[in-house]
Each structure stands twice: as structure tokens, then as C-alpha cells.
Amino acid sequence: MILVTGGAGFIGSHTCLKLLEGGYEVVVVDNLSNSHTESLERVKKITGKDLAFVKADCCDEKAMDEVFSKYNIDGVIHFAGLKAVGESVQKPLEYFSNNLNSSLVLLRVMKAHGVKRLVFSSSATVYSADNTMPLNEECKTGNCTNPYGWTKYMSEQIFRAACVADPSLTVVLLRYFNPVGAHPSGLIGEDPKGIPNNLMPYVSQVAVGKREYLTVFGDDYDTEDGTGVRDYIHVEDLARAHLCAVSYSEKSEPGCEVFNIGTGKGSSVLDIVKAFEKASGRKVPYKIGPRRAGDLATVYAGTEKAEKVLGFKTEYNLEQMCRDAWNWQSKNPDGYNK
Ligand code: NAD
Ligand code: WQD
């Protein structure tokens, strides 16, 4: 059985679906601080399979110990975490406490119960700003520009140190680039609370009429059209990467390995606007605003290592990402609040 922490969230719910389809048994632990159990109800509906759900905080060692005692867990995928970059600047202690304690508690409880395999949600945000593209796993990390980024950087250090101390432990660190899209059924997707921080959910909400226009954060970057370029990856591809990581962890030598999970291709903000307008048949009005502090001109992944070692290659293109994001948004204009 696989324990999926944060499994009710955006990436977690899509991964639970893939795990169930792949024949794994799943138990989700989530405190629902940024999600609804409705996502898991829909995962069950799509797959016709059941999963176990425990409402608990991953920082609560006693509760986690009970989960490990009750279920026969052979591996963990650790999604649980707070993820809003701007909020992390306002509430750094909350971010360090939640994101680091959850990793520490998990490692302690895994040790107590003899569980040896973990996949961790890291982020491209751990890379320093002064690298050249594409980013490969050897590129410089650190010098993060916000507390959220530091929590991912520090969690990576914690997992590496734990693997050195316990040579029987296997940890797979996945550095995601920009996850977007939704399951093609339109039943599960991204349901941000309040004003979306990320581009694609913001664009979706403009297209559906919930927001008037998009503000493009700068059009004077050194990129083809002057707007920021990122590596957007379909959440379906990203979810599948977790299955590759789980099966890799079942076969590999113990230790800590890190992989970029992206497409290797960059798209600009205006590319996204155009692709979304095409997919939705709606206009996405936008205004050019100032640059957002901390943003880089261009970020995209080197994907060779994930391809060679995990056997992972993305399948979805930008058109499909926008089509599925729109399918979810138009069918669920208010997300899981129906
Ligand atoms: P999400 O907020 O939808 O999912 C995270 C889930 O974790 C939520 O369901 C939330 O309720 C839960 N959670 C948070 N703290 C918890 C705790 N202490 N105990 C139990 N549950 C807790 O976010 P997501 O986009 O699905 O991201 C999943 C993971 O991937 C996060 O760790 C995030 O930092 C990382 N990540 C996300 C992105 C992205 O752009 N979405 C990019 C890189 C990395
Ligand atoms: C994408 C592009 C913006 C919103 C963030 C985190 C990173 C990771 C993924 C978790 C940029 C532009 C955005 C808007 C805009 N998350 N933009 N108007 O910044 O690449 O990465 O999410 O680990 O840590 O930093 O993603 O979606 O915020 O921005 O013009 O309203 O869209 O400037 O060029 P980003 P994003």
C-alpha cells in the first residue's frame, strides 16, 4: 500500500488516480487545509476503485504513527505542504514549520515502522537564478528568493542526510516545473482558494468570466515576445512520473536521487494566452503590468536524466494542457464547491 500525503490536493488527487489504475492500494493523509475530500470521491468515481482516507496533519507524529500501524504501508509519496510563494513571504514560520516538520515526522515514523521508500514533491524553485538553461540536476541550487523555496531546498537536504545515515533508505526527489491542466474527464482539477497565484488558473478564471483580465507581469524580458517563459507540464504526465518514481524506488539501489520533471520546452505568457483562447473559444483579455519581484525571464527543464533513469517522457502538448484545464474550469466554475 502507498501512503499519499496531501493526496486530496491538485497533484496528489491525479496521482492517486494513476496509482489506483496501476493496481496500487492507496491511503491518503490530508489535513484539508487546501483541498476537499470531493476530489477523492471523484477519483473513486473515475476509477471505480476505493482508497482509504485519514484526515490528519502530517506534522502530528501520534496521528501518523497510528496511520502506519493501521495500514500496511510499503512506500510514501509526500505531497503535503503549503505552496504559495507570496504567502510564504508573509508567513515564513508557518511555511518552515509545516513543510519541514511534515518531512521530519514522516522520516521518524517511517523509521519506526521499517518503511524504506519515499518520493518527495520538490520544485524547480530550488535552482539558483544564475544557471543557464536548460536546468539539469547538476545545476546550482540555493539562493532561494522566498521561504517556500527554502522549505523545498531544506527538505531536500533533510532527505539526503537521512539517506546517508540509513543506507537502506530510498528517496526520490522530483523537481516539478509548472504543473497545469486536469484529468481529461473534467472531474478533477486545480481548485485554488482566492485569487490564483499561478498563470494557468488565472487565465482559466478570466476565460470563464470570473476575472476581468489577466495582468501580464512584464513584457520587457529577454525572450521572443518579451514575456516570461516557463516549462508547463500536464498534471497527467506529472502524475505518471510518480508511478515511474515508485517503480524505480522498488528496483533501484537505496540512496537519494533527484530528477527534473518537465517537458524540456518553454512557453511564454502570451503563448499560454493564445493557446487558451484557441482551446476555450473565449477571449482572454490582458494588460501588461510591471515585472513580478523574483521572476526570471526563462526557466525550462533538462529532461535527459528522467528519460534515461526513470523511463519518463511527457506525452501532452500545450494545446492538450489548455483543453483539459478549460474542460475542468468550464464544468466546475466554482471548483469543488460546485
Ligand atoms: P495542493 O495545495 O493542491 O496540495 C497539497 C495538499 O497538502 C493539500 O491537499 C493540503 O490540504 C495538504 N496539506 C498541506 N499541509 C499539510 C499537512 N501538514 N498535513 C496534511 N496535509 C497537508 O498543492 P499541489 O499543487 O498539489 O502541490 C503538491 C506538492 O507539490 C506540494 O508539496 C507543492 O509544494 C509541490 N509543488 C507544486 C507545484 C505547483 O506548481 N503546483 C510545483 C512544484 C512543487
Ligand atoms: C508563470 C509565468 C509569471 C501570473 C511558481 C512557483 C514555483 C512553482 C510553480 C511550486 C511567469 C507569469 C503569472 C499572472 C503573469 N510552484 N504570470 N500573470 O512563477 O514559474 O512558478 O509556480 O513549487 O515555485 O514560483 O509560475 O504560474 O506563477 O508564473 O504574467 O497573473 O506567468 O510572471 O512568467 P512560476 P507562475
Short mmCIF file of C-alpha atoms and ligand atoms in Angstrom, two decimals:
data_model
loop_
_atom_site.label_atom_id
_atom_site.label_comp_id
_atom_site.label_asym_id
_atom_site.label_seq_id
_atom_site.Cartn_x
_atom_site.Cartn_y
_atom_site.Cartn_z
CA MET A 1 0.00 0.00 0.00
CA ILE A 2 1.20 3.52 -0.84
CA LEU A 3 0.69 6.37 1.62
CA VAL A 4 -0.05 9.59 -0.27
CA THR A 5 0.30 12.66 1.96
CA GLY A 6 -1.55 15.69 0.58
CA GLY A 7 -3.41 13.29 -1.71
CA ALA A 8 -6.61 15.36 -1.81
CA GLY A 9 -4.76 18.27 -3.46
CA PHE A 10 -4.21 19.08 -7.12
CA ILE A 11 -1.25 16.87 -8.00
CA GLY A 12 -2.00 14.32 -5.25
CA SER A 13 -5.52 13.56 -6.49
CA HIS A 14 -4.30 12.98 -10.05
CA THR A 15 -1.53 10.73 -8.74
CA CYS A 16 -3.94 8.72 -6.55
CA LEU A 17 -5.97 8.09 -9.68
CA LYS A 18 -2.93 6.80 -11.57
CA LEU A 19 -1.87 4.65 -8.60
CA LEU A 20 -5.32 3.02 -8.40
CA GLU A 21 -5.32 2.46 -12.17
CA GLY A 22 -1.84 0.94 -11.80
CA GLY A 23 -3.16 -1.60 -9.28
CA TYR A 24 -1.73 0.00 -6.12
CA GLU A 25 -3.67 0.25 -2.88
CA VAL A 26 -3.72 3.80 -1.56
CA VAL A 27 -4.17 5.55 1.78
CA VAL A 28 -4.35 9.35 1.73
CA VAL A 29 -3.48 11.55 4.70
CA ASP A 30 -4.53 15.17 4.27
CA ASN A 31 -5.49 17.91 6.72
CA LEU A 32 -7.70 19.50 4.01
CA SER A 33 -6.06 22.90 4.60
CA ASN A 34 -6.07 23.46 0.82
CA SER A 35 -8.38 20.77 -0.54
CA HIS A 36 -11.70 18.93 -0.33
CA THR A 37 -12.49 15.23 0.06
CA GLU A 38 -14.70 15.69 -3.01
CA SER A 39 -11.55 15.33 -5.15
CA LEU A 40 -11.06 11.83 -3.72
CA GLU A 41 -14.75 10.96 -4.17
CA ARG A 42 -14.30 11.81 -7.84
CA VAL A 43 -11.10 9.76 -8.09
CA LYS A 44 -13.10 6.79 -6.79
CA LYS A 45 -15.87 7.55 -9.29
CA ILE A 46 -13.47 7.70 -12.26
CA THR A 47 -11.54 4.56 -11.34
CA GLY A 48 -14.37 2.51 -9.80
CA LYS A 49 -11.87 1.70 -7.05
CA ASP A 50 -11.70 2.55 -3.37
CA LEU A 51 -8.99 4.25 -1.36
CA ALA A 52 -8.55 4.93 2.34
CA PHE A 53 -8.63 8.49 3.66
CA VAL A 54 -7.43 9.78 7.01
CA LYS A 55 -7.96 13.44 7.92
CA ALA A 56 -4.80 14.22 9.84
CA ASP A 57 -1.89 16.62 9.91
CA CYS A 58 1.42 15.15 8.75
CA CYS A 59 3.17 17.14 11.49
CA ASP A 60 1.15 15.20 14.10
CA GLU A 61 3.51 12.35 14.93
CA LYS A 62 0.98 10.41 17.00
CA ALA A 63 -1.63 10.52 14.23
CA MET A 64 0.97 9.49 11.63
CA ASP A 65 2.15 6.66 13.85
CA GLU A 66 -1.43 5.39 14.02
CA VAL A 67 -1.72 5.51 10.23
CA PHE A 68 1.47 3.46 9.85
CA SER A 69 0.22 0.98 12.48
CA LYS A 70 -3.19 0.57 10.87
CA TYR A 71 -2.15 0.27 7.22
CA ASN A 72 0.43 -1.96 5.63
CA ILE A 73 2.48 0.81 4.02
CA ASP A 74 5.40 -0.09 1.72
CA GLY A 75 6.07 3.34 0.25
CA VAL A 76 5.21 7.02 0.65
CA ILE A 77 4.58 9.86 -1.79
CA HIS A 78 4.89 13.10 0.14
CA PHE A 79 2.87 15.93 -1.46
CA ALA A 80 1.61 17.55 1.75
CA GLY A 81 2.85 21.11 2.01
CA LEU A 82 1.98 24.77 1.74
CA LYS A 83 2.88 26.08 -1.70
CA ALA A 84 2.03 29.76 -2.20
CA VAL A 85 5.20 31.72 -2.82
CA GLY A 86 3.78 35.15 -1.88
CA GLU A 87 2.07 33.84 1.26
CA SER A 88 5.34 32.24 2.35
CA VAL A 89 6.93 35.71 2.45
CA GLN A 90 4.10 36.91 4.75
CA LYS A 91 4.01 33.76 6.92
CA PRO A 92 7.52 32.29 6.88
CA LEU A 93 7.23 30.49 10.23
CA GLU A 94 4.07 28.71 9.14
CA TYR A 95 5.80 27.57 5.95
CA PHE A 96 9.02 26.40 7.62
CA SER A 97 7.07 24.71 10.38
CA ASN A 98 4.56 22.90 8.17
CA ASN A 99 6.82 21.95 5.28
CA LEU A 100 9.86 20.93 7.33
CA ASN A 101 8.11 19.28 10.28
CA SER A 102 5.96 17.15 7.97
CA SER A 103 9.14 15.81 6.31
CA LEU A 104 10.85 15.20 9.68
CA VAL A 105 7.82 13.47 11.21
CA LEU A 106 7.44 11.25 8.15
CA LEU A 107 11.09 10.18 8.29
CA ARG A 108 10.82 9.35 12.00
CA VAL A 109 7.58 7.39 11.62
CA MET A 110 8.90 5.58 8.53
CA LYS A 111 11.96 4.57 10.52
CA ALA A 112 9.87 3.34 13.46
CA HIS A 113 7.78 1.18 11.09
CA GLY A 114 10.60 0.00 8.82
CA VAL A 115 9.26 1.78 5.69
CA LYS A 116 12.15 2.42 3.31
CA ARG A 117 10.87 4.20 0.21
CA LEU A 118 9.71 7.78 -0.30
CA VAL A 119 9.02 10.08 -3.25
CA PHE A 120 9.11 13.81 -2.46
CA SER A 121 7.50 16.79 -4.24
CA SER A 122 10.34 19.19 -4.75
CA SER A 123 10.34 22.11 -7.13
CA ALA A 124 12.33 23.82 -9.87
CA THR A 125 12.32 26.75 -7.45
CA VAL A 126 15.33 25.18 -5.64
CA TYR A 127 17.60 26.15 -8.57
CA SER A 128 19.64 29.34 -8.21
CA ALA A 129 18.84 32.24 -10.50
CA ASP A 130 22.29 32.27 -12.14
CA ASN A 131 22.11 28.96 -14.05
CA THR A 132 21.90 28.67 -17.82
CA MET A 133 19.03 26.81 -19.49
CA PRO A 134 18.09 24.03 -19.69
CA LEU A 135 18.36 23.29 -15.98
CA ASN A 136 19.79 19.87 -15.31
CA GLU A 137 20.01 18.15 -11.95
CA GLU A 138 23.67 19.18 -11.56
CA CYS A 139 22.86 22.90 -11.76
CA LYS A 140 23.44 25.13 -8.77
CA THR A 141 20.71 25.16 -6.11
CA GLY A 142 20.05 27.53 -3.21
CA ASN A 143 19.92 31.34 -3.00
CA CYS A 144 16.15 30.89 -2.96
CA THR A 145 14.16 34.11 -3.21
CA ASN A 146 11.37 33.16 -0.78
CA PRO A 147 10.69 30.96 2.28
CA TYR A 148 8.65 28.45 0.25
CA GLY A 149 11.67 27.79 -1.98
CA TRP A 150 13.88 27.38 1.07
CA THR A 151 11.48 24.78 2.55
CA LYS A 152 11.93 22.68 -0.59
CA TYR A 153 15.69 23.23 -0.60
CA MET A 154 15.95 22.34 3.09
CA SER A 155 13.66 19.31 2.78
CA GLU A 156 15.96 18.01 0.04
CA GLN A 157 18.93 18.37 2.44
CA ILE A 158 16.99 16.57 5.19
CA PHE A 159 16.19 13.63 2.88
CA ARG A 160 19.77 13.43 1.61
CA ALA A 161 21.13 13.40 5.16
CA ALA A 162 18.62 10.72 6.20
CA CYS A 163 19.77 8.53 3.29
CA VAL A 164 23.42 8.93 4.33
CA ALA A 165 22.55 7.97 7.89
CA ASP A 166 20.40 5.00 6.84
CA PRO A 167 21.91 3.24 3.81
CA SER A 168 18.78 1.12 3.38
CA LEU A 169 16.57 4.17 2.66
CA THR A 170 15.50 5.15 -0.89
CA VAL A 171 14.31 8.71 -1.54
CA VAL A 172 13.36 10.06 -4.96
CA LEU A 173 13.28 13.86 -5.14
CA LEU A 174 11.13 15.09 -8.03
CA ARG A 175 11.66 18.72 -9.02
CA TYR A 176 8.45 19.73 -10.77
CA PHE A 177 8.40 22.59 -13.24
CA ASN A 178 4.97 24.20 -13.88
CA PRO A 179 2.11 21.70 -13.45
CA VAL A 180 -1.12 22.64 -15.27
CA GLY A 181 -4.18 21.01 -16.86
CA ALA A 182 -6.57 18.50 -15.39
CA HIS A 183 -7.81 14.94 -15.85
CA PRO A 184 -9.44 14.69 -19.31
CA SER A 185 -12.77 13.71 -17.67
CA GLY A 186 -13.07 17.25 -16.25
CA LEU A 187 -13.99 15.72 -12.87
CA ILE A 188 -10.78 16.60 -11.02
CA GLY A 189 -8.50 19.60 -11.44
CA GLU A 190 -6.86 22.56 -9.75
CA ASP A 191 -9.08 24.45 -7.30
CA PRO A 192 -7.12 27.40 -5.92
CA LYS A 193 -8.55 29.32 -2.98
CA GLY A 194 -8.99 33.06 -3.58
CA ILE A 195 -7.04 34.85 -6.28
CA PRO A 196 -4.86 32.35 -8.16
CA ASN A 197 -1.12 32.94 -7.85
CA ASN A 198 -0.24 30.89 -10.90
CA LEU A 199 -0.73 31.80 -14.52
CA MET A 200 -2.88 28.95 -15.88
CA PRO A 201 -5.62 29.01 -13.20
CA TYR A 202 -5.73 32.79 -13.51
CA VAL A 203 -6.14 32.59 -17.28
CA SER A 204 -8.87 29.92 -16.84
CA GLN A 205 -10.78 32.18 -14.47
CA VAL A 206 -10.55 35.09 -16.92
CA ALA A 207 -11.83 32.86 -19.74
CA VAL A 208 -14.77 31.64 -17.64
CA GLY A 209 -15.67 35.24 -16.71
CA LYS A 210 -14.71 35.15 -13.02
CA ARG A 211 -11.96 37.73 -13.52
CA GLU A 212 -11.92 40.66 -15.90
CA TYR A 213 -8.43 40.45 -17.35
CA LEU A 214 -5.01 38.93 -16.86
CA THR A 215 -2.11 41.12 -15.81
CA VAL A 216 0.99 40.04 -17.70
CA PHE A 217 3.90 40.50 -15.34
CA GLY A 218 6.32 42.30 -17.65
CA ASP A 219 6.83 42.29 -21.43
CA ASP A 220 10.40 43.52 -21.45
CA TYR A 221 12.22 40.26 -20.70
CA ASP A 222 14.91 38.96 -23.00
CA THR A 223 12.55 36.40 -24.58
CA GLU A 224 10.97 36.14 -28.03
CA ASP A 225 7.85 38.17 -27.17
CA GLY A 226 9.22 39.84 -24.02
CA THR A 227 7.06 37.83 -21.57
CA GLY A 228 8.27 35.16 -19.12
CA VAL A 229 8.96 31.67 -20.45
CA ARG A 230 8.23 28.55 -18.37
CA ASP A 231 8.11 24.78 -18.75
CA TYR A 232 4.43 23.83 -18.37
CA ILE A 233 3.73 20.15 -17.78
CA HIS A 234 0.34 18.42 -17.92
CA VAL A 235 -0.65 17.14 -14.48
CA GLU A 236 -1.49 13.79 -16.11
CA ASP A 237 2.13 13.46 -17.23
CA LEU A 238 3.33 14.62 -13.81
CA ALA A 239 1.10 12.07 -12.04
CA ARG A 240 2.53 9.33 -14.26
CA ALA A 241 6.05 10.47 -13.33
CA HIS A 242 5.22 9.45 -9.75
CA LEU A 243 4.40 5.93 -10.84
CA CYS A 244 7.74 5.81 -12.66
CA ALA A 245 9.42 7.05 -9.46
CA VAL A 246 7.63 4.49 -7.28
CA SER A 247 8.60 1.61 -9.55
CA TYR A 248 12.16 2.96 -9.80
CA SER A 249 12.34 3.04 -5.97
CA GLU A 250 11.22 -0.60 -5.87
CA LYS A 251 14.14 -1.70 -8.08
CA SER A 252 16.95 0.77 -7.51
CA GLU A 253 19.84 0.62 -5.09
CA PRO A 254 18.98 2.55 -1.91
CA GLY A 255 20.03 6.20 -1.72
CA CYS A 256 18.79 9.63 -2.68
CA GLU A 257 18.25 10.54 -6.36
CA VAL A 258 16.90 13.76 -7.85
CA PHE A 259 15.00 14.19 -11.14
CA ASN A 260 13.60 17.15 -13.03
CA ILE A 261 10.04 16.60 -14.15
CA GLY A 262 9.21 18.91 -17.05
CA THR A 263 8.78 18.79 -20.81
CA GLY A 264 12.06 20.49 -21.72
CA LYS A 265 10.11 23.10 -23.73
CA GLY A 266 9.41 26.70 -22.80
CA SER A 267 6.22 28.68 -23.48
CA SER A 268 5.71 32.40 -22.91
CA VAL A 269 2.81 34.03 -21.07
CA LEU A 270 1.41 35.17 -24.42
CA ASP A 271 1.79 31.63 -25.85
CA ILE A 272 -0.43 30.46 -22.97
CA VAL A 273 -2.99 33.20 -23.60
CA LYS A 274 -3.18 32.30 -27.30
CA ALA A 275 -3.35 28.54 -26.69
CA PHE A 276 -6.04 29.02 -24.05
CA GLU A 277 -8.13 31.25 -26.31
CA LYS A 278 -7.92 28.57 -29.01
CA ALA A 279 -8.83 25.74 -26.63
CA SER A 280 -11.72 27.59 -24.98
CA GLY A 281 -13.08 29.64 -27.87
CA ARG A 282 -13.14 32.56 -25.38
CA LYS A 283 -11.20 35.83 -25.34
CA VAL A 284 -8.60 36.22 -22.60
CA PRO A 285 -8.21 40.00 -22.21
CA TYR A 286 -4.90 41.07 -20.74
CA LYS A 287 -3.00 44.16 -19.69
CA ILE A 288 0.74 44.49 -19.46
CA GLY A 289 1.88 45.25 -15.92
CA PRO A 290 5.23 45.55 -14.19
CA ARG A 291 7.52 42.57 -13.60
CA ARG A 292 6.78 40.44 -10.52
CA ALA A 293 9.61 40.51 -7.96
CA GLY A 294 11.78 37.40 -8.07
CA ASP A 295 10.64 36.24 -11.54
CA LEU A 296 13.18 35.01 -14.08
CA ALA A 297 12.94 35.53 -17.84
CA THR A 298 13.21 31.87 -18.86
CA VAL A 299 13.05 28.57 -16.98
CA TYR A 300 12.87 25.12 -18.53
CA ALA A 301 13.99 21.64 -17.63
CA GLY A 302 16.68 19.36 -18.90
CA THR A 303 14.80 16.06 -19.12
CA GLU A 304 17.55 13.56 -20.06
CA LYS A 305 18.00 12.06 -16.60
CA ALA A 306 14.28 11.38 -16.04
CA GLU A 307 14.11 9.84 -19.52
CA LYS A 308 17.16 7.61 -19.10
CA VAL A 309 16.82 6.56 -15.46
CA LEU A 310 13.08 6.72 -14.75
CA GLY A 311 11.97 5.94 -18.31
CA PHE A 312 9.72 9.02 -18.08
CA LYS A 313 8.84 11.16 -21.07
CA THR A 314 5.93 13.62 -21.32
CA GLU A 315 3.11 12.96 -23.77
CA TYR A 316 0.86 16.01 -23.62
CA ASN A 317 1.43 19.29 -25.52
CA LEU A 318 0.34 22.83 -24.65
CA GLU A 319 -2.88 22.56 -26.64
CA GLN A 320 -3.92 19.49 -24.61
CA MET A 321 -2.94 21.19 -21.33
CA CYS A 322 -5.21 24.16 -22.16
CA ARG A 323 -8.02 21.93 -23.45
CA ASP A 324 -8.09 19.93 -20.21
CA ALA A 325 -7.69 22.99 -17.97
CA TRP A 326 -10.64 24.57 -19.78
CA ASN A 327 -12.72 21.37 -19.63
CA TRP A 328 -12.28 21.30 -15.84
CA GLN A 329 -12.83 25.05 -15.39
CA SER A 330 -15.94 25.23 -17.57
CA LYS A 331 -17.53 22.16 -15.97
CA ASN A 332 -16.63 23.31 -12.43
CA PRO A 333 -16.62 27.13 -12.45
CA ASP A 334 -16.56 27.14 -8.64
CA GLY A 335 -14.18 24.22 -8.31
CA TYR A 336 -15.22 21.54 -5.82
CA ASN A 337 -17.66 23.96 -4.16
CA LYS A 338 -19.96 23.06 -7.08
P1 NAD B 1 -2.17 21.42 -3.13
O1 NAD B 1 -2.22 22.53 -2.14
O2 NAD B 1 -3.31 21.25 -4.06
O3 NAD B 1 -1.90 20.03 -2.38
C1 NAD B 1 -1.20 19.96 -1.17
C2 NAD B 1 -2.09 19.18 -0.20
O4 NAD B 1 -1.40 19.02 1.04
C3 NAD B 1 -3.43 19.87 0.10
O5 NAD B 1 -4.46 18.93 -0.08
C4 NAD B 1 -3.31 20.29 1.58
O6 NAD B 1 -4.55 20.25 2.23
C5 NAD B 1 -2.33 19.24 2.10
N1 NAD B 1 -1.52 19.63 3.27
C6 NAD B 1 -0.75 20.74 3.45
N2 NAD B 1 -0.12 20.68 4.62
C7 NAD B 1 -0.48 19.51 5.22
C8 NAD B 1 -0.15 18.88 6.43
N3 NAD B 1 0.66 19.45 7.32
N4 NAD B 1 -0.72 17.69 6.71
C9 NAD B 1 -1.57 17.10 5.85
N5 NAD B 1 -1.92 17.65 4.68
C10 NAD B 1 -1.37 18.84 4.36
O7 NAD B 1 -0.81 21.60 -3.95
P2 NAD B 1 -0.26 20.82 -5.23
O8 NAD B 1 -0.15 21.80 -6.32
O9 NAD B 1 -1.00 19.57 -5.43
O10 NAD B 1 1.23 20.52 -4.73
C11 NAD B 1 1.60 19.30 -4.15
C12 NAD B 1 3.05 19.36 -3.75
O11 NAD B 1 3.85 19.65 -4.89
C13 NAD B 1 3.38 20.45 -2.73
O12 NAD B 1 4.34 19.97 -1.83
C14 NAD B 1 3.94 21.57 -3.59
O13 NAD B 1 4.82 22.39 -2.85
C15 NAD B 1 4.67 20.77 -4.65
N6 NAD B 1 4.85 21.51 -5.90
C16 NAD B 1 3.77 22.09 -6.50
C17 NAD B 1 3.94 22.82 -7.68
C18 NAD B 1 2.77 23.52 -8.33
O14 NAD B 1 3.01 24.48 -9.07
N7 NAD B 1 1.53 23.10 -8.12
C19 NAD B 1 5.21 22.93 -8.24
C20 NAD B 1 6.30 22.30 -7.60
C21 NAD B 1 6.10 21.60 -6.43
C1 WQD B 2 4.33 31.70 -14.75
C2 WQD B 2 4.62 32.91 -15.65
C3 WQD B 2 4.80 34.97 -14.44
C4 WQD B 2 0.61 35.08 -13.12
C5 WQD B 2 5.61 29.19 -9.45
C6 WQD B 2 6.47 29.00 -8.23
C7 WQD B 2 7.25 27.72 -8.34
C8 WQD B 2 6.36 26.53 -8.67
C9 WQD B 2 5.44 26.81 -9.81
C10 WQD B 2 5.81 25.38 -6.64
C11 WQD B 2 5.65 33.86 -15.07
C12 WQD B 2 3.60 35.00 -15.36
C13 WQD B 2 1.81 34.72 -13.70
C14 WQD B 2 -0.07 36.23 -13.61
C15 WQD B 2 1.69 36.53 -15.23
N1 WQD B 2 5.50 26.19 -7.58
N2 WQD B 2 2.33 35.43 -14.74
N3 WQD B 2 0.50 36.91 -14.66
O1 WQD B 2 6.44 31.74 -11.15
O2 WQD B 2 7.09 29.97 -12.86
O3 WQD B 2 6.46 29.29 -10.59
O4 WQD B 2 4.76 28.06 -9.61
O5 WQD B 2 6.85 24.85 -6.43
O6 WQD B 2 7.89 27.55 -7.13
O7 WQD B 2 7.34 30.10 -8.10
O8 WQD B 2 4.70 30.14 -12.10
O9 WQD B 2 2.36 30.35 -12.80
O10 WQD B 2 3.26 31.97 -11.08
O11 WQD B 2 4.03 32.15 -13.43
O12 WQD B 2 2.14 37.18 -16.17
O13 WQD B 2 -1.14 36.62 -13.10
O14 WQD B 2 3.41 33.66 -15.76
O15 WQD B 2 5.43 36.20 -14.41
O16 WQD B 2 6.40 34.37 -16.14
P1 WQD B 2 6.26 30.40 -11.70
P2 WQD B 2 3.50 31.14 -12.29
#
